[in-house]
Coordinates of C-alpha atoms and ligand atoms in Angstrom, one line a residue:
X288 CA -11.8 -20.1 15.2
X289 CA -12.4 -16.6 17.0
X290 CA -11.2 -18.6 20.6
X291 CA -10.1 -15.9 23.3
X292 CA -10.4 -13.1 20.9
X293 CA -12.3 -9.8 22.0
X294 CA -16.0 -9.0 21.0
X295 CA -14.2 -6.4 18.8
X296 CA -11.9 -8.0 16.7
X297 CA -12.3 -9.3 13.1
X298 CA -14.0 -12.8 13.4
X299 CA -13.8 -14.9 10.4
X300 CA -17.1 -16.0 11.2
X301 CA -18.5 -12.5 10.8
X302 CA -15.8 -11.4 7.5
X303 CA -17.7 -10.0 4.1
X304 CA -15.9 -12.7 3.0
X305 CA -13.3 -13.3 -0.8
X306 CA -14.3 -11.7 -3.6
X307 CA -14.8 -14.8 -5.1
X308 CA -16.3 -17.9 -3.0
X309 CA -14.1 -20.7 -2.1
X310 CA -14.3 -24.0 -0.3
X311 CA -12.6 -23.4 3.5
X312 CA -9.9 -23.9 4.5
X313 CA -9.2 -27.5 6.4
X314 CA -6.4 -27.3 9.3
X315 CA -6.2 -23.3 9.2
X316 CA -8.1 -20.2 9.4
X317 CA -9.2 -17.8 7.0
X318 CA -6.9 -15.1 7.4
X319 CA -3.9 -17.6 7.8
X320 CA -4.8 -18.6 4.5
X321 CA -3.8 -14.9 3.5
X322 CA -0.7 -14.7 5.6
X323 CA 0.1 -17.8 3.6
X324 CA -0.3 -16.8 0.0
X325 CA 0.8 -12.8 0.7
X326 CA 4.0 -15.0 1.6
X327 CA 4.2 -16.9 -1.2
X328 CA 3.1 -13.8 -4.0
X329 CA 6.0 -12.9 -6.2
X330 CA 5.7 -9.5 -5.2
X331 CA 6.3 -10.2 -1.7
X332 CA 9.8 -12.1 -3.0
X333 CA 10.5 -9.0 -4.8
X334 CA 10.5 -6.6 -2.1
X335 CA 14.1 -8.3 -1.0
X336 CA 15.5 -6.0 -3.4
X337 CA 13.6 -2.8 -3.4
X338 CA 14.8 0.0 -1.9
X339 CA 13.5 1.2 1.8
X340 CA 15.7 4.1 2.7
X341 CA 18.7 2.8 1.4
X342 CA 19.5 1.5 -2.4
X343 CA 19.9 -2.1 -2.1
X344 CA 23.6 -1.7 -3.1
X345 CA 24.7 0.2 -0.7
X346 CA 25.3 -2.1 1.9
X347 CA 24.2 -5.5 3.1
X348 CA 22.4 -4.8 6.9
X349 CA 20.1 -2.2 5.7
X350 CA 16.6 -2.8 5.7
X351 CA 15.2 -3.6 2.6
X352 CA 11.1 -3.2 2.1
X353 CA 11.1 -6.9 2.7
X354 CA 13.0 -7.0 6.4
X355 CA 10.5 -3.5 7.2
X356 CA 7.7 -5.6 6.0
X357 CA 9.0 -8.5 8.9
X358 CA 9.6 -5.5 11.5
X359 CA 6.5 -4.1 10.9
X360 CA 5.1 -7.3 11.4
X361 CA 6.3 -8.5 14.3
X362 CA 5.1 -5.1 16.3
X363 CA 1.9 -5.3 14.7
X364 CA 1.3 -8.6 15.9
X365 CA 2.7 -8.0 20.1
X366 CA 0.1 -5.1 19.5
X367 CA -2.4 -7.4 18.2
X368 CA -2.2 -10.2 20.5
X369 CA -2.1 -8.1 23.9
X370 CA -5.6 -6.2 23.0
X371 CA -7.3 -9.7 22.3
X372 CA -7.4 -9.0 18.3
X373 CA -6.9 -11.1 15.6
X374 CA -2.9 -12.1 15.1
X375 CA -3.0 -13.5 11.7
X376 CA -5.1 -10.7 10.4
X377 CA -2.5 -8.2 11.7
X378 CA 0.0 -10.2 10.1
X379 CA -1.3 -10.8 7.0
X380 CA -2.3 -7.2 6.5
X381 CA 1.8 -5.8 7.8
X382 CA 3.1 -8.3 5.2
X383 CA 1.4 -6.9 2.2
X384 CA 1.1 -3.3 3.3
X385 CA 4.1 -2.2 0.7
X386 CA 3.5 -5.0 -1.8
X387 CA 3.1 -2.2 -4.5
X388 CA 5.6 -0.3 -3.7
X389 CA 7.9 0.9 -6.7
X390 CA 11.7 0.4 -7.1
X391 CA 13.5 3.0 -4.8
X392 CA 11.4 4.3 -2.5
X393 CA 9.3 7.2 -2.6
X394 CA 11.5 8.8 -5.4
X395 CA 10.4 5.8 -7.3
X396 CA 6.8 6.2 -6.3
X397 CA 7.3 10.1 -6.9
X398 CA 8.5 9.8 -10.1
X399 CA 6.0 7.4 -11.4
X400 CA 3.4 9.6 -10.0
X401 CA 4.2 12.1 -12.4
X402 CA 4.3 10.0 -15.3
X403 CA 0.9 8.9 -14.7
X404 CA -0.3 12.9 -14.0
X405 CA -3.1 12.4 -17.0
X406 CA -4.2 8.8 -16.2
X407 CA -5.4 8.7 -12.6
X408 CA -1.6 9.1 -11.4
X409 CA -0.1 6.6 -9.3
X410 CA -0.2 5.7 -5.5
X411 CA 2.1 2.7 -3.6
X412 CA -0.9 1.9 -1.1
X413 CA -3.8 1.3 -4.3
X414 CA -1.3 -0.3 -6.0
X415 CA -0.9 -2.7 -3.1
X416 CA -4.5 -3.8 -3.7
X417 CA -4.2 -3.7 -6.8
X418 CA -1.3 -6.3 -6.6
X419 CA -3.4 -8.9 -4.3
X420 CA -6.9 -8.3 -6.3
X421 CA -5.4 -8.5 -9.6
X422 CA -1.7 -8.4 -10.8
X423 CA -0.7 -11.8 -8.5
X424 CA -2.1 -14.2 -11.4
X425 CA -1.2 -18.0 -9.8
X426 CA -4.2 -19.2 -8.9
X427 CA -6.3 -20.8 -11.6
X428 CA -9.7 -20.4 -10.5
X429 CA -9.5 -16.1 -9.8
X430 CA -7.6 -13.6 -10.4
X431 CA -5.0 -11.9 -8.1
X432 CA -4.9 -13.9 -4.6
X433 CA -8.9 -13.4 -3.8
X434 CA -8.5 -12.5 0.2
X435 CA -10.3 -11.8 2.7
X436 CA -12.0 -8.0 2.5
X437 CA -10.6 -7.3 6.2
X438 CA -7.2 -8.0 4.8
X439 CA -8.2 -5.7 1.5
X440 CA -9.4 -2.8 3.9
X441 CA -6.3 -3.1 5.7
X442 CA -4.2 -2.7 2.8
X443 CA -6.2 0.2 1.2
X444 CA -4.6 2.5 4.0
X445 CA -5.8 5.8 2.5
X446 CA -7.4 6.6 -0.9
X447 CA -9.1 9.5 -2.7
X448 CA -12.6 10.3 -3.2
X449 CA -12.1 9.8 -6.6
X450 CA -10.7 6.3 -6.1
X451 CA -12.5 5.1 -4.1
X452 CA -15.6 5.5 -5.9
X453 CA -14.4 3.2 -8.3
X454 CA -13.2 0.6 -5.9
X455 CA -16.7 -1.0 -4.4
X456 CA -16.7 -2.2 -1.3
X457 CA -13.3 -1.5 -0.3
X458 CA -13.8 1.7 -1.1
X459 CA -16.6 2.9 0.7
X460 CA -15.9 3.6 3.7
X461 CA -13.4 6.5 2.4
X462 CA -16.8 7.9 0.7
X463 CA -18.7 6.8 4.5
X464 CA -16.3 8.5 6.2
X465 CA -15.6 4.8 8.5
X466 CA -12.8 3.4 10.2
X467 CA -11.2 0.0 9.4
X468 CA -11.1 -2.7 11.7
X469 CA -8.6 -2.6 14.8
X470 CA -6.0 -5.2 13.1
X471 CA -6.1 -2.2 10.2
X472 CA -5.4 0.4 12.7
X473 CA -2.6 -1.8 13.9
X474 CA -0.9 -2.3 11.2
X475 CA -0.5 1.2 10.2
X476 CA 0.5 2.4 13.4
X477 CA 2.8 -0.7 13.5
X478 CA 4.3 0.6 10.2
X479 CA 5.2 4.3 11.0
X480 CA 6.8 2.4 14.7
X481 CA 8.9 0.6 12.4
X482 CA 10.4 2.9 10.4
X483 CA 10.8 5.5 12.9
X484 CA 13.2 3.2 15.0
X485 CA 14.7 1.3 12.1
X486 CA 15.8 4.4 10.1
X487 CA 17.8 5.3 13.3
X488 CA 19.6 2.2 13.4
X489 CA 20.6 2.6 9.4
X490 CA 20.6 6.3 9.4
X491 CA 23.4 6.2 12.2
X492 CA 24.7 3.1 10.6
X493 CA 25.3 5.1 7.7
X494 CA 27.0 8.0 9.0
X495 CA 24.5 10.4 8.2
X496 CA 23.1 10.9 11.6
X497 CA 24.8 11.4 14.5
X498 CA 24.5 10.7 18.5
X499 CA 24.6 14.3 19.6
X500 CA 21.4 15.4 16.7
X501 CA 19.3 12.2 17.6
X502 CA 19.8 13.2 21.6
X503 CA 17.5 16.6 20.2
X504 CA 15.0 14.0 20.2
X505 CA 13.3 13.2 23.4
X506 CA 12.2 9.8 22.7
X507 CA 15.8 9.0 22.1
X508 CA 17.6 11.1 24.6
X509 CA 15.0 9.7 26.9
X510 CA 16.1 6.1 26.5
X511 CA 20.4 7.4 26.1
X512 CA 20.0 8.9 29.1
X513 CA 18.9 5.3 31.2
X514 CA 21.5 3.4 29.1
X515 CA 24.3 5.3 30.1
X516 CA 23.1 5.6 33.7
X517 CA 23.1 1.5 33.8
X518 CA 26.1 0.7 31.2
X519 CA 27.9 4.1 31.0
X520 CA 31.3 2.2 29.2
X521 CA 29.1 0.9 26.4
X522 CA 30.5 1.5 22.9
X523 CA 28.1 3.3 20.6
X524 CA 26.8 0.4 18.4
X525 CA 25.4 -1.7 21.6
X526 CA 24.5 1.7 22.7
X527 CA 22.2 2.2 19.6
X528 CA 20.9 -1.1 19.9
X529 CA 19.8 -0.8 23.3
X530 CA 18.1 2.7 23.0
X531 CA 16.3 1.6 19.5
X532 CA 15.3 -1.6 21.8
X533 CA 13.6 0.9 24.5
X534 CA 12.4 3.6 22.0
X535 CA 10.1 0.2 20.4
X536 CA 8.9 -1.0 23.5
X537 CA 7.9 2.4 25.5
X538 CA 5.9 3.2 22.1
X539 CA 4.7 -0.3 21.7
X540 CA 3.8 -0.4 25.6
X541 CA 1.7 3.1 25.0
X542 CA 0.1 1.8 21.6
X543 CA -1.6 -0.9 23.6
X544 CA -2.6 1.1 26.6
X545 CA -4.1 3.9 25.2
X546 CA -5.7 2.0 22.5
X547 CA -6.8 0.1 25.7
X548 CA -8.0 3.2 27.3
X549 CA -9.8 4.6 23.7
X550 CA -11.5 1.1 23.4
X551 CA -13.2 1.3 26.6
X552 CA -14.4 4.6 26.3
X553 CA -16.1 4.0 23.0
X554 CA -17.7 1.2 24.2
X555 CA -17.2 -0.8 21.4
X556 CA -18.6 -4.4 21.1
X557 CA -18.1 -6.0 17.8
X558 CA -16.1 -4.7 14.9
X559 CA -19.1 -2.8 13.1
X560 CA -18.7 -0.7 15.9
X561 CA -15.1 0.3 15.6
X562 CA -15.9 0.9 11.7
X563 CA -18.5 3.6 12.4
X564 CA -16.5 5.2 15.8
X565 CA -16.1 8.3 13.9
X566 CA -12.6 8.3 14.9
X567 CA -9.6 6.1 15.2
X568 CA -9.2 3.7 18.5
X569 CA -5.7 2.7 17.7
X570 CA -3.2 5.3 18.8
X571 CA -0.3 6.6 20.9
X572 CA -0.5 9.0 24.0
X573 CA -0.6 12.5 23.3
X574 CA 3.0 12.6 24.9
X575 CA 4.3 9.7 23.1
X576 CA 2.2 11.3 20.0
X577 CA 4.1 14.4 20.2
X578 CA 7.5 12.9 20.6
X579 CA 6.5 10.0 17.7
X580 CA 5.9 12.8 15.2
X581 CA 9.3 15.0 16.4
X582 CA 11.4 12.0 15.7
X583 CA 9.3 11.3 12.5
X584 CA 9.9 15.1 11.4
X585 CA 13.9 15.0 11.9
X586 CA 14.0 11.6 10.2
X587 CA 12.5 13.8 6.8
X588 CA 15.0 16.6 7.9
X589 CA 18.5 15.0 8.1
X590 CA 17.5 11.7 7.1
X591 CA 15.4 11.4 3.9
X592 CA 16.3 14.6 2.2
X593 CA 19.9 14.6 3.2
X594 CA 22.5 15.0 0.0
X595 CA 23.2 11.3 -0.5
X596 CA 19.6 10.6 -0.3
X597 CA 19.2 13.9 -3.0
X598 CA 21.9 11.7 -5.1
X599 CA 20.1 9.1 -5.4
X600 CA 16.8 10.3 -5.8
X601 CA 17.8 11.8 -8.9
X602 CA 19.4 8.5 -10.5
X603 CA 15.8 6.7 -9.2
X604 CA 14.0 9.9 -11.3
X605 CA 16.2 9.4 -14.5
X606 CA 15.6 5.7 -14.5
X607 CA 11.8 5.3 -14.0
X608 CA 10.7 7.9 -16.5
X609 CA 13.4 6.8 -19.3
X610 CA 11.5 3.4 -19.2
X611 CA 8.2 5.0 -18.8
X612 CA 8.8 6.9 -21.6
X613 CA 10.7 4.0 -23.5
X614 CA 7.6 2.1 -22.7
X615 CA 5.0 4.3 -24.1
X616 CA 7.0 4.8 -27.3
X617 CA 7.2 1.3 -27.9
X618 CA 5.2 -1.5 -25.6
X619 CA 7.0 -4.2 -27.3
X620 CA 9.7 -3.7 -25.3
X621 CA 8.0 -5.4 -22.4
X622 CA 7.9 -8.7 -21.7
X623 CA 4.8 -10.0 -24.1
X624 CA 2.3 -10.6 -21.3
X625 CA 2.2 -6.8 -20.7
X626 CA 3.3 -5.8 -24.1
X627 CA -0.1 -7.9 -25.6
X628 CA -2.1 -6.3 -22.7
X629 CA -1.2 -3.2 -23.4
X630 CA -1.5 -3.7 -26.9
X631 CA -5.2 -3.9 -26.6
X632 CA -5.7 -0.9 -24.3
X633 CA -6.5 2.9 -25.0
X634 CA -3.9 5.5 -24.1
X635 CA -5.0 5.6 -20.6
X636 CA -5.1 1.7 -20.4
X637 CA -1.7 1.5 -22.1
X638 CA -0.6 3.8 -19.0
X639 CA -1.6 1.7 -16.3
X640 CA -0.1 -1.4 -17.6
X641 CA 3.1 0.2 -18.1
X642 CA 2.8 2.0 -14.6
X643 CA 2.1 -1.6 -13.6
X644 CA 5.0 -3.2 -15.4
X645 CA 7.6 -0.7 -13.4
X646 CA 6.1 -0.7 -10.0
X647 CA 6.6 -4.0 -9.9
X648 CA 10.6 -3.9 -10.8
X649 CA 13.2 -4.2 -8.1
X650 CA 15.8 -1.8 -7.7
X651 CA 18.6 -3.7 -9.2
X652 CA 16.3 -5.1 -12.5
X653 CA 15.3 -1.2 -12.8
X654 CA 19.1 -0.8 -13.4
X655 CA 19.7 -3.4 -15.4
X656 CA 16.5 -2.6 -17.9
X657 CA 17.4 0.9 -18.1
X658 CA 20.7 0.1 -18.9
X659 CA 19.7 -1.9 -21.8
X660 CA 17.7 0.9 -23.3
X661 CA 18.8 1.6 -26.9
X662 CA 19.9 5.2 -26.7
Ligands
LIG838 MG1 5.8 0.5 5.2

């Protein structure tokens, strides 16, 4: 392994290693090995039917967390492979990035946030790790799904000082003030590219934004403005196709040549160095920066709190804290391997499982459980 890669990209042969020491693998690398079982994790399966930006139910061709997590992917990896890093780390890292995401998006998240307010609160990204170091249980020799830690770095996007003091290795580099590998930094820039251009395509799919607002954005009036000039009598949903095409590749295009540009300037040679850079390498042109974070800013505007959103954000709220609450007045009503956990644990402890229990719903068995509450 580590053939053609640059001197700063993650290395298997140079990795702080699994948690837990296993045998290597035979016909594939390390961090293929994570790709593989991220793939085959339950909680990947269930992010088919968790909410994105859309409820599930509201219509078939929106993105769901699991079709983001494959978009977010797939630019991660171009990224990855034109600067010489490592492709299956990248990969590995974009597919489990939302793993512990709750049922309906950040109002889910939100709302189970503040049901947790007086036990440590909860957070999508730690519960991500928390989902591959300990919540997957398939594997009969460890717990969770024992990867790499340069695929557990690059999940733990962000954290708190408080967290991350209890986290140990992963977590030091928030108390170090450090930088994750460049497949890391990939990944998350890969994720915010995603969105951005994706939440177009479904925003306008759903009616909610329209042609003449998104042309207030220069990255897309930009690329509307080239489309019509070439194929002026196109109708709008090819049109929107073909911008959101050009919007991902000008950014995509930039990602790799400034992070390039930053790469040589730091000097970098292995991966050590990126980690202690003092700042990030991976990034966007202050232009393409600028323009990136306007179309970001009018997607929260008109997109994310717009009234149908508002709707359903409330209906998200009602269901996850009737079950917390349902939950923490009786734990028996879980299934028994969370209910016995739970049974065993202190207040706090009891918390966590239930927090754990919910965030790992999909949208629709959210419905259906809360449903089936007794009144
Ligand atoms: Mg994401």
């Amino acid at each position: 392994m580590g053939e053609g890669l640059a001197p700063y990209a993650a290395d298997e042969a140079y990795s702080r290693g699994r948690r837990y020491d296993e045998a290597p693998p035979m016909h594939r690398g390390e961090y293929q090995r994570d790709r593989d079982r991220i793939i085959h994790a339950t909680a990947f399966r269930r992010l088919m039917y968790k909410t994105q930006v859309f409820v599930n139910h509201e219509g078939d061709l929106y993105r769901t967390r699991l079709t983001h997590s494959l978009e977010v992917s797939q630019i991660g990896r171009s990224a990855a492979v034109a600067l010489r890093l490592n492709e299956p780390l990248t990969e590995a890292i974009c597919l489990a990035h939302d793993l512990g995401h709750t049922p309906f998006g950040h109002a889910g998240q939100d709302t189970l946030n503040a049901c947790m307010r007086d036990y440590g609160g909860f957070e999508h990204n730690l519960q991500s790790l928390r989902v591959v170091d300990e919540l997957e249980s398939k594997y009969a020799e460890f717990p969770g799904l024992n990867l790499m830690f340069e695929t557990r770095e690059g999940i733990l996007k962000h954290c708190s000082q408080r967290n991350a003091r209890s986290l140990g290795d992963v977590g030091r580099r928030f108390l170090e003030r450090k930088q994750p590998g460049l497949e890391a930094q990939i990944a998350d820039t890969a994720d915010a590219i995603a969105y951005n251009n994706h939440d177009v395509d479904d925003g306008f799919r759903a009616g909610l934004l329209s042609l003449e607002q998104l042309r207030e954005q220069p990255l897309f009036d930009a690329q509307y403005r080239a489309v019509q000039a070439k194929y002026p009598a196109l109708e709008d949903r090819r049109l929107i196709y073909e911008i959101i095409r050009r919007m991902i590749g000008v950014v995509v295009n930039d990602l790799i040549e400034e992070t390039a540009r930053r790469i040589r300037r730091a000097g970098v040679a292995s991966i050590e160095d990126v980690r202690a850079a003092g700042e990030r390498l991976v990034g966007l042109s202050p232009g393409v920066e600028e323009q990136h974070v306007s179309l970001k800013r009018f997607l929260h505007r008109h997109l994310y709190r717009h009234e149908q959103k508002l709707e359903m954000t409330r209906t998200a709220q009602t269901i996850v804290s009737d079950l917390f609450s349902a939950y923490t007045d009786d734990v028996s009503r879980m299934p028994a391997e969370f209910a016995d956990a739970a049974a065993e644990l202190d207040e706090a402890g009891r918390a966590r499982v239930i927090a754990d229990y919910i965030a790992g719903m999909t949208d629709r068995f959210a419905m259906r459980t809360h449903a089936a509450l007794p009144d």
